[in-house]
PDB file of C-alpha atoms in Angstrom:
ATOM      1  CA  MET A  18       0.000   0.000   0.000  1.00 84.00           C
ATOM      2  CA  GLN A  19       1.165   3.548  -0.736  1.00 88.00           C
ATOM      3  CA  VAL A  20       1.587   5.769   2.318  1.00 90.00           C
ATOM      4  CA  LYS A  21       2.239   9.475   2.770  1.00 95.00           C
ATOM      5  CA  THR A  22       3.364  10.363   6.272  1.00 95.00           C
ATOM      6  CA  LYS A  23       5.848  12.197   8.477  1.00 97.00           C
ATOM      7  CA  ALA A  24       8.823  10.156   9.705  1.00 96.00           C
ATOM      8  CA  ILE A  25      11.620  10.660  12.246  1.00 97.00           C
ATOM      9  CA  VAL A  26      14.953   9.068  11.310  1.00 97.00           C
ATOM     10  CA  ILE A  27      16.073   6.709  14.083  1.00 96.00           C
ATOM     11  CA  SER A  28      19.103   5.146  12.391  1.00 93.00           C
ATOM     12  CA  ALA A  29      20.844   4.816   9.025  1.00 91.00           C
ATOM     13  CA  LEU A  30      23.140   1.850   8.442  1.00 89.00           C
ATOM     14  CA  LYS A  31      25.397   1.511   5.415  1.00 85.00           C
ATOM     15  CA  PHE A  32      24.632  -1.665   3.469  1.00 85.00           C
ATOM     16  CA  GLN A  33      27.370  -3.055   1.233  1.00 80.00           C
ATOM     17  CA  GLU A  34      29.175  -0.219  -0.570  1.00 76.00           C
ATOM     18  CA  LYS A  35      26.449   1.996  -1.951  1.00 80.00           C
ATOM     19  CA  SER A  36      23.167   1.517  -0.114  1.00 83.00           C
ATOM     20  CA  LEU A  37      21.519   2.349   3.217  1.00 89.00           C
ATOM     21  CA  ILE A  38      19.056   0.677   5.537  1.00 92.00           C
ATOM     22  CA  VAL A  39      17.119   3.459   7.257  1.00 94.00           C
ATOM     23  CA  LYS A  40      14.952   2.901  10.313  1.00 95.00           C
ATOM     24  CA  CYS A  41      12.211   5.500  10.791  1.00 95.00           C
ATOM     25  CA  PHE A  42       9.529   6.119  13.367  1.00 96.00           C
ATOM     26  CA  THR A  43       6.541   7.075  11.233  1.00 95.00           C
ATOM     27  CA  LEU A  44       3.429   8.963  12.262  1.00 95.00           C
ATOM     28  CA  SER A  45       1.133   6.587  10.384  1.00 92.00           C
ATOM     29  CA  ASN A  46       2.678   3.169  11.012  1.00 90.00           C
ATOM     30  CA  GLY A  47       5.148   3.345  13.892  1.00 92.00           C
ATOM     31  CA  LEU A  48       8.568   1.804  13.311  1.00 92.00           C
ATOM     32  CA  LYS A  49       9.519   0.983   9.709  1.00 92.00           C
ATOM     33  CA  SER A  50      12.784   0.051   7.976  1.00 92.00           C
ATOM     34  CA  TYR A  51      13.555   1.176   4.422  1.00 92.00           C
ATOM     35  CA  PHE A  52      16.092   0.179   1.795  1.00 90.00           C
ATOM     36  CA  VAL A  53      17.767   3.107  -0.003  1.00 86.00           C
ATOM     37  CA  ARG A  54      19.527   1.752  -3.067  1.00 81.00           C
ATOM     38  CA  ASP A  55      22.655   3.525  -4.383  1.00 73.00           C
ATOM     39  CA  ALA A  56      22.561   6.190  -1.671  1.00 70.00           C
ATOM     40  CA  PHE A  57      26.304   6.771  -2.085  1.00 72.00           C
ATOM     41  CA  SER A  58      26.697   6.446  -5.831  1.00 65.00           C
ATOM     42  CA  SER A  59      24.824   9.287  -7.519  1.00 63.00           C
ATOM     43  CA  ARG A  60      25.820  12.902  -8.060  1.00 59.00           C
ATOM     44  CA  LYS A  61      23.246  13.951  -5.497  1.00 55.00           C
ATOM     45  CA  ALA A  62      24.478  11.400  -2.930  1.00 54.00           C
ATOM     46  CA  SER A  63      25.390  14.043  -0.347  1.00 53.00           C
ATOM     47  CA  GLN A  64      21.912  15.560  -0.617  1.00 55.00           C
ATOM     48  CA  LYS A  65      20.289  12.150  -0.296  1.00 71.00           C
ATOM     49  CA  ILE A  66      22.387  11.123   2.733  1.00 76.00           C
ATOM     50  CA  ALA A  67      21.682  14.479   4.424  1.00 81.00           C
ATOM     51  CA  TYR A  68      18.039  13.451   4.775  1.00 89.00           C
ATOM     52  CA  PHE A  69      19.034  10.596   7.050  1.00 91.00           C
ATOM     53  CA  GLN A  70      20.919  12.384   9.802  1.00 93.00           C
ATOM     54  CA  PRO A  71      19.863  11.321  13.332  1.00 94.00           C
ATOM     55  CA  LEU A  72      16.324  12.448  14.269  1.00 97.00           C
ATOM     56  CA  SER A  73      15.730  14.363  11.041  1.00 96.00           C
ATOM     57  CA  ILE A  74      12.000  14.871  10.485  1.00 97.00           C
ATOM     58  CA  LEU A  75      10.899  13.948   6.977  1.00 96.00           C
ATOM     59  CA  GLU A  76       7.789  13.965   4.831  1.00 96.00           C
ATOM     60  CA  ILE A  77       7.808  10.676   2.930  1.00 94.00           C
ATOM     61  CA  GLU A  78       5.849   8.772   0.350  1.00 94.00           C
ATOM     62  CA  ALA A  79       6.538   5.075   0.565  1.00 90.00           C
ATOM     63  CA  VAL A  80       5.318   1.667  -0.483  1.00 85.00           C
ATOM     64  CA  HIS A  81       4.562  -0.467   2.596  1.00 86.00           C
ATOM     65  CA  LYS A  82       4.208  -4.156   1.812  1.00 84.00           C
ATOM     66  CA  ASN A  83       3.882  -4.922   5.550  1.00 76.00           C
ATOM     67  CA  LYS A  84       5.497  -8.347   5.178  1.00 75.00           C
ATOM     68  CA  GLY A  85       8.260  -7.806   7.737  1.00 72.00           C
ATOM     69  CA  THR A  86      10.739  -7.001   4.957  1.00 78.00           C
ATOM     70  CA  LEU A  87      12.437  -3.706   4.075  1.00 89.00           C
ATOM     71  CA  GLU A  88      10.097  -1.097   2.612  1.00 89.00           C
ATOM     72  CA  ASN A  89      10.881   1.421  -0.148  1.00 88.00           C
ATOM     73  CA  PHE A  90      10.665   5.203  -0.361  1.00 90.00           C
ATOM     74  CA  LYS A  91       9.020   6.790  -3.382  1.00 90.00           C
ATOM     75  CA  GLU A  92       9.623  10.410  -2.374  1.00 91.00           C
ATOM     76  CA  ILE A  93      11.430  12.149   0.493  1.00 91.00           C
ATOM     77  CA  LYS A  94      11.531  15.764   1.568  1.00 92.00           C
ATOM     78  CA  THR A  95      12.397  17.558   4.774  1.00 93.00           C
ATOM     79  CA  SER A  96       9.370  18.271   6.936  1.00 92.00           C
ATOM     80  CA  VAL A  97      11.091  20.359   9.631  1.00 90.00           C
ATOM     81  CA  PRO A  98      14.261  22.055   8.304  1.00 93.00           C
ATOM     82  CA  PHE A  99      16.568  22.212  11.338  1.00 95.00           C
ATOM     83  CA  GLN A 100      18.757  25.300  11.623  1.00 94.00           C
ATOM     84  CA  SER A 101      21.148  24.241  14.389  1.00 96.00           C
ATOM     85  CA  ILE A 102      20.633  20.627  15.472  1.00 96.00           C
ATOM     86  CA  HIS A 103      23.064  19.059  13.010  1.00 92.00           C
ATOM     87  CA  THR A 104      25.648  21.876  13.040  1.00 93.00           C
ATOM     88  CA  ASP A 105      25.922  22.680  16.753  1.00 94.00           C
ATOM     89  CA  LEU A 106      28.343  20.232  18.445  1.00 93.00           C
ATOM     90  CA  VAL A 107      26.359  19.889  21.675  1.00 92.00           C
ATOM     91  CA  LYS A 108      23.013  19.433  19.919  1.00 95.00           C
ATOM     92  CA  SER A 109      24.335  17.040  17.272  1.00 94.00           C
ATOM     93  CA  THR A 110      25.998  14.881  19.943  1.00 93.00           C
ATOM     94  CA  MET A 111      22.777  14.940  21.934  1.00 95.00           C
ATOM     95  CA  VAL A 112      20.598  13.791  19.019  1.00 96.00           C
ATOM     96  CA  MET A 113      23.110  11.078  18.077  1.00 94.00           C
ATOM     97  CA  PHE A 114      22.824   9.725  21.628  1.00 95.00           C
ATOM     98  CA  LEU A 115      19.021  10.118  21.751  1.00 97.00           C
ATOM     99  CA  SER A 116      18.574   8.387  18.388  1.00 96.00           C
ATOM    100  CA  GLU A 117      20.473   5.395  19.779  1.00 94.00           C
ATOM    101  CA  MET A 118      18.320   5.404  22.922  1.00 96.00           C
ATOM    102  CA  LEU A 119      15.162   5.493  20.791  1.00 96.00           C
ATOM    103  CA  HIS A 120      16.551   2.768  18.515  1.00 93.00           C
ATOM    104  CA  TYR A 121      16.641   0.386  21.484  1.00 92.00           C
ATOM    105  CA  SER A 122      13.438   1.709  23.068  1.00 94.00           C
ATOM    106  CA  ILE A 123      10.813   1.924  20.305  1.00 91.00           C
ATOM    107  CA  GLN A 124      10.374  -1.738  19.494  1.00 80.00           C
ATOM    108  CA  GLU A 125       6.803  -2.092  18.304  1.00 73.00           C
ATOM    109  CA  GLU A 126       5.696  -1.785  14.705  1.00 75.00           C
ATOM    110  CA  GLU A 127       2.529  -0.003  15.654  1.00 81.00           C
ATOM    111  CA  LYS A 128       1.234   3.540  15.475  1.00 88.00           C
ATOM    112  CA  ASN A 129       2.038   5.762  18.473  1.00 93.00           C
ATOM    113  CA  GLU A 130       0.845   9.162  17.335  1.00 95.00           C
ATOM    114  CA  SER A 131       1.217  10.849  20.737  1.00 96.00           C
ATOM    115  CA  LEU A 132       4.894   9.798  21.020  1.00 97.00           C
ATOM    116  CA  PHE A 133       5.560  11.045  17.484  1.00 97.00           C
ATOM    117  CA  VAL A 134       3.979  14.449  18.191  1.00 97.00           C
ATOM    118  CA  PHE A 135       5.920  14.746  21.458  1.00 97.00           C
ATOM    119  CA  LEU A 136       9.269  13.981  19.758  1.00 98.00           C
ATOM    120  CA  GLU A 137       8.548  16.350  16.859  1.00 97.00           C
ATOM    121  CA  THR A 138       7.623  19.175  19.273  1.00 97.00           C
ATOM    122  CA  ALA A 139      10.656  18.518  21.498  1.00 97.00           C
ATOM    123  CA  LEU A 140      13.131  18.443  18.592  1.00 98.00           C
ATOM    124  CA  THR A 141      11.699  21.673  17.202  1.00 97.00           C
ATOM    125  CA  TRP A 142      12.195  23.248  20.657  1.00 97.00           C
ATOM    126  CA  LEU A 143      15.811  22.010  20.742  1.00 97.00           C
ATOM    127  CA  ASP A 144      16.502  23.528  17.332  1.00 97.00           C
ATOM    128  CA  HIS A 145      15.315  26.976  18.463  1.00 96.00           C
ATOM    129  CA  HIS A 146      16.964  27.246  21.903  1.00 95.00           C
ATOM    130  CA  ASP A 147      20.523  27.674  23.111  1.00 92.00           C
ATOM    131  CA  GLU A 148      20.240  26.635  26.773  1.00 90.00           C
ATOM    132  CA  VAL A 149      19.765  22.902  26.280  1.00 92.00           C
ATOM    133  CA  SER A 150      22.015  21.132  28.789  1.00 91.00           C
ATOM    134  CA  ASN A 151      19.161  19.137  30.360  1.00 93.00           C
ATOM    135  CA  PHE A 152      17.222  18.503  27.155  1.00 95.00           C
ATOM    136  CA  HIS A 153      18.278  14.863  26.789  1.00 95.00           C
ATOM    137  CA  LEU A 154      17.397  14.092  30.418  1.00 96.00           C
ATOM    138  CA  ILE A 155      13.935  15.641  30.180  1.00 96.00           C
ATOM    139  CA  LEU A 156      13.227  13.975  26.833  1.00 97.00           C
ATOM    140  CA  LEU A 157      14.230  10.520  28.068  1.00 97.00           C
ATOM    141  CA  LEU A 158      12.084  10.814  31.183  1.00 98.00           C
ATOM    142  CA  GLU A 159       9.059  12.206  29.294  1.00 97.00           C
ATOM    143  CA  THR A 160       9.377   9.477  26.648  1.00 97.00           C
ATOM    144  CA  THR A 161       8.689   6.851  29.325  1.00 97.00           C
ATOM    145  CA  LYS A 162       5.115   8.210  29.481  1.00 97.00           C
ATOM    146  CA  TYR A 163       4.564   6.989  25.929  1.00 95.00           C
ATOM    147  CA  LEU A 164       6.461   3.718  26.397  1.00 94.00           C
ATOM    148  CA  GLY A 165       4.457   2.764  29.489  1.00 94.00           C
ATOM    149  CA  PHE A 166       6.843   3.036  32.426  1.00 97.00           C
ATOM    150  CA  TYR A 167       6.739   6.647  33.630  1.00 97.00           C
ATOM    151  CA  PRO A 168       7.369   6.811  37.407  1.00 98.00           C
ATOM    152  CA  ASP A 169       4.318   6.644  39.674  1.00 98.00           C
ATOM    153  CA  VAL A 170       4.469  10.044  41.399  1.00 97.00           C
ATOM    154  CA  SER A 171       1.487   9.530  43.721  1.00 97.00           C
ATOM    155  CA  GLU A 172       3.889   9.058  46.689  1.00 97.00           C
ATOM    156  CA  ILE A 173       6.632  11.382  45.483  1.00 97.00           C
ATOM    157  CA  ASP A 174       7.225  12.772  48.985  1.00 97.00           C
ATOM    158  CA  LEU A 175       8.688   9.436  50.128  1.00 97.00           C
ATOM    159  CA  PRO A 176      12.517   9.370  50.333  1.00 97.00           C
ATOM    160  CA  PHE A 177      13.513   6.537  47.964  1.00 98.00           C
ATOM    161  CA  PHE A 178      12.728   5.692  44.328  1.00 98.00           C
ATOM    162  CA  GLU A 179      12.428   1.989  43.555  1.00 97.00           C
ATOM    163  CA  MET A 180      13.610   1.411  39.977  1.00 97.00           C
ATOM    164  CA  TYR A 181      12.015  -1.970  39.214  1.00 96.00           C
ATOM    165  CA  GLU A 182       8.512  -0.989  40.258  1.00 96.00           C
ATOM    166  CA  GLY A 183       8.846   2.691  39.312  1.00 97.00           C
ATOM    167  CA  VAL A 184       7.471   3.903  42.653  1.00 98.00           C
ATOM    168  CA  PHE A 185       8.602   6.048  45.586  1.00 98.00           C
ATOM    169  CA  THR A 186       8.971   4.133  48.848  1.00 97.00           C
ATOM    170  CA  LEU A 187       9.618   4.697  52.535  1.00 97.00           C
ATOM    171  CA  PHE A 188      12.402   2.103  52.766  1.00 95.00           C
ATOM    172  CA  HIS A 189      15.627   1.573  50.804  1.00 95.00           C
ATOM    173  CA  GLY A 190      15.484  -1.723  48.875  1.00 90.00           C
ATOM    174  CA  ILE A 191      17.846  -3.551  46.505  1.00 92.00           C
ATOM    175  CA  GLY A 192      16.544  -1.714  43.424  1.00 93.00           C
ATOM    176  CA  SER A 193      16.260   1.683  45.096  1.00 97.00           C
ATOM    177  CA  LEU A 194      18.127   4.900  44.417  1.00 97.00           C
ATOM    178  CA  SER A 195      19.926   6.522  47.344  1.00 97.00           C
ATOM    179  CA  GLU A 196      18.251   9.440  49.076  1.00 97.00           C
ATOM    180  CA  HIS A 197      20.526  11.893  47.215  1.00 97.00           C
ATOM    181  CA  GLU A 198      19.840  10.240  43.834  1.00 98.00           C
ATOM    182  CA  THR A 199      16.109  10.216  44.567  1.00 98.00           C
ATOM    183  CA  SER A 200      16.248  13.932  45.394  1.00 97.00           C
ATOM    184  CA  LEU A 201      17.906  14.665  42.026  1.00 97.00           C
ATOM    185  CA  PHE A 202      15.365  12.460  40.242  1.00 98.00           C
ATOM    186  CA  LYS A 203      12.477  14.369  41.842  1.00 97.00           C
ATOM    187  CA  LYS A 204      13.985  17.643  40.577  1.00 96.00           C
ATOM    188  CA  LEU A 205      14.139  16.167  37.074  1.00 96.00           C
ATOM    189  CA  ILE A 206      10.491  15.044  37.240  1.00 96.00           C
ATOM    190  CA  ASP A 207       9.484  18.667  37.946  1.00 94.00           C
ATOM    191  CA  LEU A 208      11.659  20.055  35.140  1.00 94.00           C
ATOM    192  CA  LYS A 209      10.300  21.323  31.816  1.00 91.00           C
ATOM    193  CA  PHE A 210      12.238  22.302  28.688  1.00 90.00           C
ATOM    194  CA  ASP A 211      11.750  26.008  29.384  1.00 86.00           C
ATOM    195  CA  ASN A 212      12.930  25.835  33.015  1.00 79.00           C
ATOM    196  CA  ASP A 213      16.366  26.980  34.186  1.00 72.00           C
ATOM    197  CA  GLN A 214      18.828  24.679  32.418  1.00 70.00           C
ATOM    198  CA  LYS A 215      21.521  25.395  35.043  1.00 78.00           C
ATOM    199  CA  ILE A 216      19.603  23.633  37.834  1.00 87.00           C
ATOM    200  CA  PHE A 217      22.091  20.711  37.747  1.00 92.00           C
ATOM    201  CA  HIS A 218      25.867  20.803  37.583  1.00 90.00           C
ATOM    202  CA  VAL A 219      27.894  18.387  35.446  1.00 89.00           C
ATOM    203  CA  ILE A 220      28.246  15.595  38.034  1.00 93.00           C
ATOM    204  CA  GLU A 221      24.522  15.687  38.828  1.00 95.00           C
ATOM    205  CA  ARG A 222      23.632  15.391  35.142  1.00 93.00           C
ATOM    206  CA  GLN A 223      25.931  12.371  34.828  1.00 93.00           C
ATOM    207  CA  ILE A 224      24.244  10.751  37.852  1.00 95.00           C
ATOM    208  CA  LEU A 225      20.800  11.386  36.345  1.00 96.00           C
ATOM    209  CA  LEU A 226      21.872  10.060  32.954  1.00 95.00           C
ATOM    210  CA  LYS A 227      23.061   6.812  34.544  1.00 95.00           C
ATOM    211  CA  ILE A 228      19.783   6.553  36.474  1.00 97.00           C
ATOM    212  CA  LEU A 229      17.749   6.977  33.278  1.00 97.00           C
ATOM    213  CA  ILE A 230      19.796   4.441  31.301  1.00 96.00           C
ATOM    214  CA  ASP A 231      19.458   1.945  34.153  1.00 96.00           C
ATOM    215  CA  TYR A 232      15.728   2.679  34.382  1.00 97.00           C
ATOM    216  CA  TYR A 233      15.299   1.982  30.648  1.00 97.00           C
ATOM    217  CA  SER A 234      17.320  -1.234  30.913  1.00 95.00           C
ATOM    218  CA  PHE A 235      15.128  -2.465  33.800  1.00 95.00           C
ATOM    219  CA  HIS A 236      11.908  -1.885  31.848  1.00 96.00           C
ATOM    220  CA  LEU A 237      12.767  -2.735  28.227  1.00 94.00           C
ATOM    221  CA  ASP A 238      13.732  -6.191  26.974  1.00 91.00           C
ATOM    222  CA  GLY A 239      16.791  -6.154  24.732  1.00 88.00           C
ATOM    223  CA  PHE A 240      17.787  -2.609  25.665  1.00 91.00           C
ATOM    224  CA  LYS A 241      21.496  -1.841  25.164  1.00 89.00           C
ATOM    225  CA  LYS A 242      23.622   0.991  26.476  1.00 87.00           C
ATOM    226  CA  PRO A 243      24.256   3.446  23.604  1.00 88.00           C
ATOM    227  CA  LYS A 244      27.763   3.453  22.105  1.00 86.00           C
ATOM    228  CA  SER A 245      27.610   7.252  21.839  1.00 86.00           C
ATOM    229  CA  LEU A 246      27.282   7.635  25.629  1.00 85.00           C
ATOM    230  CA  ASP A 247      31.031   8.251  26.069  1.00 84.00           C
ATOM    231  CA  VAL A 248      30.988  10.951  23.390  1.00 82.00           C
ATOM    232  CA  LEU A 249      28.072  12.663  25.140  1.00 83.00           C
ATOM    233  CA  LYS A 250      29.914  12.595  28.464  1.00 79.00           C
ATOM    234  CA  GLU A 251      32.995  14.083  26.799  1.00 78.00           C
ATOM    235  CA  VAL A 252      31.039  16.966  25.293  1.00 73.00           C
ATOM    236  CA  PHE A 253      29.301  17.724  28.598  1.00 71.00           C
ATOM    237  CA  SER A 254      32.346  17.357  30.845  1.00 61.00           C
TER     238      SER A 254
END
């Protein structure tokens, strides 16, 4: 069937010498993988490859056979032309890391329109703002709402956060954060993109990033720690 939809690029993997396999999170059909033949061989190769930078937002026409095989694009154009995300070192490192996180997190081939709209809105915000040091932390936490394991905040005044159950507790258990870690996590839960981005210093952000990666790994089968994590730490150190 022929489909016209928006799509967020999750990953692009070189296949043999000239082609690409591109994984996209589409508005209409959730996660889809596409085969781009001769992506590196034509005169316009650089233009074609530029479409598939991490978390680019595209408008696509595609043929979906829905047989579990690679699909094919018919037409591609940029839906949201980013001004700074792929040229600013901090932002580009951030989206490289986030695209890896999403690659291991969005596992279902089913429509999730609310997650798509959230990611599109968040990435547009990132492109238009300069104070973004907590963006990746906020996005990862907010994304858990759409993946089904956002923390239960009904007892948020309790001193410890239990990672396996996703609840705040009175006692410190095996899967619990320390009181200090829980305090930082509570601050993050209250944080919005437009809040003061200097609320955490570097060490606190690193603690929160580890907490979030651990939290994802506890709640998602097959989740892997992103390879770009070390690069992100380097940029933010």
